[in-house]
CSV table of C-alpha atoms in Angstrom, one decimal:
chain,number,residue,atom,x,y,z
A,1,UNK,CA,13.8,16.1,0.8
A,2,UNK,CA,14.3,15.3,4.5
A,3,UNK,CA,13.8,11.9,6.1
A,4,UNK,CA,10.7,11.5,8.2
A,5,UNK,CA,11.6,8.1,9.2
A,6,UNK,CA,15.2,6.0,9.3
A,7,UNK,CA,15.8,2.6,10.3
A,8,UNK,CA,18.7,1.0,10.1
A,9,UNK,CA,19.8,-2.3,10.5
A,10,UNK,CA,16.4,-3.6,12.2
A,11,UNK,CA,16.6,-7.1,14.0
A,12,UNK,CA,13.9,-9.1,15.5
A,13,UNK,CA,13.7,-12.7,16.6
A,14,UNK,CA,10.8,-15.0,17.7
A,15,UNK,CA,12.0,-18.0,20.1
A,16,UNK,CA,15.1,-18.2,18.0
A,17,UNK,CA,13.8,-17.8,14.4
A,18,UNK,CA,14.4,-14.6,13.1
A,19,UNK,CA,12.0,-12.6,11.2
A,20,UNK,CA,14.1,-9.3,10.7
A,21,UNK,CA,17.7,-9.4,9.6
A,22,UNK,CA,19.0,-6.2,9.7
A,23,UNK,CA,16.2,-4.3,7.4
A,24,UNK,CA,16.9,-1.0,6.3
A,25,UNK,CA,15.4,2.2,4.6
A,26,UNK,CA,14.0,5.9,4.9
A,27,UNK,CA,11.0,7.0,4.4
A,28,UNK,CA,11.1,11.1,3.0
A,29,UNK,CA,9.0,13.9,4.6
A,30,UNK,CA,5.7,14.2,2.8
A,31,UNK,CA,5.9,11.1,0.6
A,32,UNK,CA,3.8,8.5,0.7
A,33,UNK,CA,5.5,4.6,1.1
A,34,UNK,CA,4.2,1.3,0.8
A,35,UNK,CA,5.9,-1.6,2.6
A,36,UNK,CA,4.9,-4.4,0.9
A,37,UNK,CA,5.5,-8.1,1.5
A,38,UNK,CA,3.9,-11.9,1.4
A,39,UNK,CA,2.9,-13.3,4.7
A,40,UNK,CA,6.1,-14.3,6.5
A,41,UNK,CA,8.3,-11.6,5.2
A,42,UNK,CA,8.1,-9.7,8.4
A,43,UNK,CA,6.0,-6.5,6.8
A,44,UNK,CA,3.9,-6.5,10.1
A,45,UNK,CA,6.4,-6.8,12.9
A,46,UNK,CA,8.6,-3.9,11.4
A,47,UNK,CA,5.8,-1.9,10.9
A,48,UNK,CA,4.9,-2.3,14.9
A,49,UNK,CA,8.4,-2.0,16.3
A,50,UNK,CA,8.4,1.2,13.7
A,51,UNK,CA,5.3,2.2,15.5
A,52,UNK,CA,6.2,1.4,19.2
A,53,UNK,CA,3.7,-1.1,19.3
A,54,UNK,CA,6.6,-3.8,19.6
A,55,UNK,CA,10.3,-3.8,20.8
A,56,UNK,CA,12.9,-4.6,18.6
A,57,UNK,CA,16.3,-6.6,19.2
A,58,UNK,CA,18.8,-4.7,17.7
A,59,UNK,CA,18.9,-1.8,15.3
A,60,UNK,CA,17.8,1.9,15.3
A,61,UNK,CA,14.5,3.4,14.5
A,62,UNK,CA,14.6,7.9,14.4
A,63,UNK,CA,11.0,8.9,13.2
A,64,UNK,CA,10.5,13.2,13.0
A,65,UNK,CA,7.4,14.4,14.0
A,66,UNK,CA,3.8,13.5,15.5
A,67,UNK,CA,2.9,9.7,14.6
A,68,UNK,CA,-1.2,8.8,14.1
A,69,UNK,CA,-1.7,5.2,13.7
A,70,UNK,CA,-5.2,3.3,11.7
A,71,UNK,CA,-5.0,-0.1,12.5
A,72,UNK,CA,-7.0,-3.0,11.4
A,73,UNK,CA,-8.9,-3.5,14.2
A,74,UNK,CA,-9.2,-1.5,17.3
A,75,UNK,CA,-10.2,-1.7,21.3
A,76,UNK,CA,-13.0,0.7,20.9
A,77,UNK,CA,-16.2,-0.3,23.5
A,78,UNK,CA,-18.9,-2.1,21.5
A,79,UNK,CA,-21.2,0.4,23.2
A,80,UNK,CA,-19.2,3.8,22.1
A,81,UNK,CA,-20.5,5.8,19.1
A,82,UNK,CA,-18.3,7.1,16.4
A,83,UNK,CA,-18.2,10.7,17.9
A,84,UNK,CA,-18.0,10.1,21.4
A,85,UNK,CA,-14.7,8.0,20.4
A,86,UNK,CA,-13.6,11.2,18.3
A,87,UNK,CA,-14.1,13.4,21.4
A,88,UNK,CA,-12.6,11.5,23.3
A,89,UNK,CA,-9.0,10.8,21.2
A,90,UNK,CA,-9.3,14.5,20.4
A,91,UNK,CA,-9.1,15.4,24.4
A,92,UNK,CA,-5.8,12.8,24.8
A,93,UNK,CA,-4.3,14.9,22.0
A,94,UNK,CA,-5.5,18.0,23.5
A,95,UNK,CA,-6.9,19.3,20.0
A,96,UNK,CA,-10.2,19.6,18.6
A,97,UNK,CA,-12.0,17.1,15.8
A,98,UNK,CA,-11.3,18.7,12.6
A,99,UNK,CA,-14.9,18.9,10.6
A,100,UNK,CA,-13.4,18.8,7.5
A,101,UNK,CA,-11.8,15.1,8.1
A,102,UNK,CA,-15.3,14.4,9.7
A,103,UNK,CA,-17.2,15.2,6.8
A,104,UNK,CA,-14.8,13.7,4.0
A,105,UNK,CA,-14.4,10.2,6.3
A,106,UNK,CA,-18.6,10.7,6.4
A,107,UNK,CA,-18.7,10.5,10.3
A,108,UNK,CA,-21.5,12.3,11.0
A,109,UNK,CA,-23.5,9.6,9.3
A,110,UNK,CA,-22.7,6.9,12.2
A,111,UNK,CA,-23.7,9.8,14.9
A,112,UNK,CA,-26.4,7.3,16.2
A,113,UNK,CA,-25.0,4.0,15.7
A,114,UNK,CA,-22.7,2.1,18.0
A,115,UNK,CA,-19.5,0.8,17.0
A,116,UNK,CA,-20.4,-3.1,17.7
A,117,UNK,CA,-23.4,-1.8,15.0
A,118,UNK,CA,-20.7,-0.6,12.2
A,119,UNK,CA,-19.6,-1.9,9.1
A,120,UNK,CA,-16.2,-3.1,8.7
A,121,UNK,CA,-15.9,-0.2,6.0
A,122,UNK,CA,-17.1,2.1,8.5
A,123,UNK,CA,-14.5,1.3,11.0
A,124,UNK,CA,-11.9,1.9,8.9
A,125,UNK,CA,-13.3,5.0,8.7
A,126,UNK,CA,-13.5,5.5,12.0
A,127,UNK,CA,-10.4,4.5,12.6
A,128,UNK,CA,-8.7,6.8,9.9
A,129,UNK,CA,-10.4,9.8,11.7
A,130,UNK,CA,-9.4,8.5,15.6
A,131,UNK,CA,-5.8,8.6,13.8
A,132,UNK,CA,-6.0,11.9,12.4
A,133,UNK,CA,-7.3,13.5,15.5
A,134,UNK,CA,-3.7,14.5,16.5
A,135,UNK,CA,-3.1,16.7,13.7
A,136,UNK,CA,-0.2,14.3,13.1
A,137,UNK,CA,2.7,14.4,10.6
A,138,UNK,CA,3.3,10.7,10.3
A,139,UNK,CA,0.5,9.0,9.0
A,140,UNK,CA,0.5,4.6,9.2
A,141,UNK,CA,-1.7,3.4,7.2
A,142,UNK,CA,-2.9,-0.7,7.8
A,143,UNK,CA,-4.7,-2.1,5.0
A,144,UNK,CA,-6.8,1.4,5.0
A,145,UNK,CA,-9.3,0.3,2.2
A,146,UNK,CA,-10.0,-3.2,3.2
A,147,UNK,CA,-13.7,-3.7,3.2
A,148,UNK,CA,-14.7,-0.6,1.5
A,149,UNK,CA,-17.0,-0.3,-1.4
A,150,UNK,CA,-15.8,1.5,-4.9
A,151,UNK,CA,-17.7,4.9,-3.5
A,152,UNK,CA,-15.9,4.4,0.0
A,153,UNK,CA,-12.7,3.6,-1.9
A,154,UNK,CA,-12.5,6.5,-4.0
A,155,UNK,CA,-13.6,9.2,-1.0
A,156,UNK,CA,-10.5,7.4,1.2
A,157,UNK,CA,-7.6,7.9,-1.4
A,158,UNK,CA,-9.4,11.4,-2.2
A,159,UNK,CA,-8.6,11.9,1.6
A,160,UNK,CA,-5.5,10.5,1.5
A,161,UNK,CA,-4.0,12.8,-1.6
A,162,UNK,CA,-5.3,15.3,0.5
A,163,UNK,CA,-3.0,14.8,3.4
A,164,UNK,CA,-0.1,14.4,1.3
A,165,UNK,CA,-1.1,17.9,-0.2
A,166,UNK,CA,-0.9,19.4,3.1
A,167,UNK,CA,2.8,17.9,3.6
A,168,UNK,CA,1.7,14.6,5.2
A,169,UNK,CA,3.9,11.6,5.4
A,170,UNK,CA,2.2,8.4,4.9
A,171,UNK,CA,3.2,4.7,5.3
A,172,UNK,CA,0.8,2.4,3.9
A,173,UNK,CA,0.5,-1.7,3.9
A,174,UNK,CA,-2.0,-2.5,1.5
A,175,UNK,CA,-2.2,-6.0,-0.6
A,176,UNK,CA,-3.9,-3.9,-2.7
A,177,UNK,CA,-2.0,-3.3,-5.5
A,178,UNK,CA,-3.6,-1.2,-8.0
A,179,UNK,CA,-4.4,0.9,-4.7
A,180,UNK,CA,-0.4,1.0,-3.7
A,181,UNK,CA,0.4,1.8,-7.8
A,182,UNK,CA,-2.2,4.5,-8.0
A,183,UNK,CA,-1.5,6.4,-4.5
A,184,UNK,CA,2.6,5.6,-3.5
A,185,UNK,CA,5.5,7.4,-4.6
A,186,UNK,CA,7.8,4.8,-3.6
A,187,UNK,CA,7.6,0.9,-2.1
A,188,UNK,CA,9.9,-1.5,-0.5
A,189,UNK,CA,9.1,-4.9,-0.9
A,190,UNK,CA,10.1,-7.5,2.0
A,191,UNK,CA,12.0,-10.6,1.6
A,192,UNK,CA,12.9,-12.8,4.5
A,193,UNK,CA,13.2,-10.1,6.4
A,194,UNK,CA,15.4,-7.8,4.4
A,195,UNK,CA,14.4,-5.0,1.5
A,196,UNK,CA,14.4,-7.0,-1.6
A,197,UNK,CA,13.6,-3.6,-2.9
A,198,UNK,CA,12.9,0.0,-2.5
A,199,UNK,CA,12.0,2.8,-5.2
A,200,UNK,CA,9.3,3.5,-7.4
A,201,UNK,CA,7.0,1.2,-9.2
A,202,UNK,CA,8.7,2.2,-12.5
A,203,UNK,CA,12.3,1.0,-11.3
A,204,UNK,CA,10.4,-2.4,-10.3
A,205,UNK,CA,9.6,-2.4,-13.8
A,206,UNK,CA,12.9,-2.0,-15.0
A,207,UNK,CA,14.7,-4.0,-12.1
A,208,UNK,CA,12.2,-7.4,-12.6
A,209,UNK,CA,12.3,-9.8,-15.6
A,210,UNK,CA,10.0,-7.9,-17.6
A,211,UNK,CA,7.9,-10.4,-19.5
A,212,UNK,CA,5.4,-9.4,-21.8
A,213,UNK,CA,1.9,-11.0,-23.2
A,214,UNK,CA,0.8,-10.2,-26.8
A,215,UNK,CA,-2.5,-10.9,-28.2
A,216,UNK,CA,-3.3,-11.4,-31.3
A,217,UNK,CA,-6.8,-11.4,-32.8
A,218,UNK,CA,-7.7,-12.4,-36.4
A,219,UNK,CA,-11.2,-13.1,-37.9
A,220,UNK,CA,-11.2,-16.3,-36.4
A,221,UNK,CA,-9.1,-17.1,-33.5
A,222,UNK,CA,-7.2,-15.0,-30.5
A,223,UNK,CA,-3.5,-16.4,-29.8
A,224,UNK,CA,-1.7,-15.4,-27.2
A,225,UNK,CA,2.2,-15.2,-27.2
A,226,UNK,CA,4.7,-14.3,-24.4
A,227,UNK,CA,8.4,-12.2,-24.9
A,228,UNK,CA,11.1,-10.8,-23.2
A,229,UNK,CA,11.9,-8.5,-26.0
A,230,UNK,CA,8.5,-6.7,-27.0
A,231,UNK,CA,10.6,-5.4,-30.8
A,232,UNK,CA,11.5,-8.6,-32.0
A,233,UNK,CA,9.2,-10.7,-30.8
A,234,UNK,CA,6.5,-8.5,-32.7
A,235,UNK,CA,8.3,-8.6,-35.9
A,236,UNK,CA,8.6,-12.4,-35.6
A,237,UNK,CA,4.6,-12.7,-34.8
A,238,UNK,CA,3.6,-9.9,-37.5
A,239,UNK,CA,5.9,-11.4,-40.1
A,240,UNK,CA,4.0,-15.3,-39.1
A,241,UNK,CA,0.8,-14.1,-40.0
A,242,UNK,CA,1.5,-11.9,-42.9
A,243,UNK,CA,2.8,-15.8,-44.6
A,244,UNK,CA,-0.1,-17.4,-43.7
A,245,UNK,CA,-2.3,-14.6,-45.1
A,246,UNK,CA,-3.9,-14.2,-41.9
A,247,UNK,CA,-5.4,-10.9,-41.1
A,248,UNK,CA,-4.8,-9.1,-37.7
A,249,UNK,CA,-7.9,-7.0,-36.3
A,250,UNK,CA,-6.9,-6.4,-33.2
A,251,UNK,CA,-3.6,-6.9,-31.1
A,252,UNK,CA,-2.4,-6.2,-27.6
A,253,UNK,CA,0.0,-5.9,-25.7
A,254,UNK,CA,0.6,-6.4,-21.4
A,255,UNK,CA,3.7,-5.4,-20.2
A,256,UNK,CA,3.2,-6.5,-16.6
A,257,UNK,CA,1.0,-5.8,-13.9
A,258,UNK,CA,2.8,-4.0,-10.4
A,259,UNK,CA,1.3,-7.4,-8.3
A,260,UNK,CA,3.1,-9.7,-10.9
A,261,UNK,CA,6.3,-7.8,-10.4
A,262,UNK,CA,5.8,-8.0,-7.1
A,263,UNK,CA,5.3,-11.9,-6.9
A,264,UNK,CA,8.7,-12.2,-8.6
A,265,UNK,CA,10.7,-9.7,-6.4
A,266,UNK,CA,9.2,-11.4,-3.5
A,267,UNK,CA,9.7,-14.5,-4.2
A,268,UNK,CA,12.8,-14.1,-5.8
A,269,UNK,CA,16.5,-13.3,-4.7
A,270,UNK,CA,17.4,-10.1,-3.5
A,271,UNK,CA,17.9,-7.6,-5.9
């Protein structure tokens, strides 16, 4: 695969303290990447200066391709309605709104209201179709899902598999991380300004302590019993009950969830 985006050796300061120290990775063409990080860890700025939003000290940033950018929060008049706003991007990009996007981002059902009058759910929508109105190849995605309901949730990753069908690259911050294991191929996780990591949520697995919980239910009680090495440790526990004559009816076993492992990495040293 080719690279859609490069940075190398990223730098970025703030009155003297700096918040990037020479941050590197690549994002590939028609992937989709999660840069993930706990407040502090400088997710944000190198997501702007990635963006143009914000200039960087030192470093190089090469990104192929048309950018579209869903932020947060946007600018948008409190008096503008959804389609006006989509007309309007569509005529800076000098395209036209693409009904298909419309429809699946449900669009047409604001046509009355005025943005000051949406839902925070239904700016993000907004905001994901303003984005997309450039027929872009880079896709930055800010928290895409936040305020969404289960229905609204499922429609947007539906739309977002869909643009990574087409060939799409996607960069997505989400704290989300059921969302980030379910939709991203690969993640980088920040740490004080530097990749603690970068790969796919499976080499997280492997790369962090693994630590898993057992439980065991009998008749009468449900114990609970942490491992490092799931083989022995369930030999041990098996071989406990069967001498006290205690009968197991049920037992499970939680290797990890991807927000766990990502508490550790980010909090830990630099793997």
């Amino acid at each position: 695969m080719k690279e859609a985006i490069r940075v190398d050796g990223l730098t970025k300061s703030y009155n003297g303290r700096a918040v990037l120290k020479g941050l590197s990775f690549c994002v590939e063409k028609g992937e989709i990447f999660a840069l993930l990080g706990v407040n502090g860890a400088g997710k944000t700025t190198s997501l702007e200066c990635i963006e143009g939003l914000r200039k960087y000290d030192g470093g190089s940033i090469a990104a192929e391709g048309r950018i579209g950018i869903q932020l947060q929060s946007a600018s948008l008049p409190d008096h503008i309605r959804p389609m006006e706003a989509v007309r309007l991007f569509a005529k800076w990009n000098k395209t036209q709104p693409d009904p298909g996007i419309l429809t699946a981002l449900g669009i047409g059902e604001l046509a009355k209201k005025q943005y000051a009058a949406l839902s925070t759910g239904q700016k993000r929508r907004l905001h994901l179709a303003l984005a997309l109105t450039g027929d872009p190849d880079v896709i930055f995605l800010d928290e895409p899902t936040a305020g969404l309901d289960v229905e609204g949730r499922a429609a947007l990753h539906a739309e977002i598999r869909r643009l990574k069908a087409q060939g799409k690259t996607i960069v997505l911050a989400s704290h989300d991380m059921a969302e980030v294991e379910s939709l991203c191929d690969r993640i980088a996780i920040l740490n004080g300004g530097e990749a603690a990591f970068i790969g796919t949520v499976e080499e997280l697995t492997e790369k962090v302590r693994r630590r898993y919980t057992i439980a065991v239910k009998t008749e009468t009680e449900t114990e609970s019993f942490e491992a490092d090495d799931i083989g022995e440790a369930l030999l041990d526990i098996l071989e406990g009950y069967k001498r006290r004559g205690a009968a197991i009816v049920d037992l499970k076993v939680d290797r990890g969830t991807l927000e766990q492992h990502f508490m550790n990495m980010a909090k830990g040293e630099k793997a």
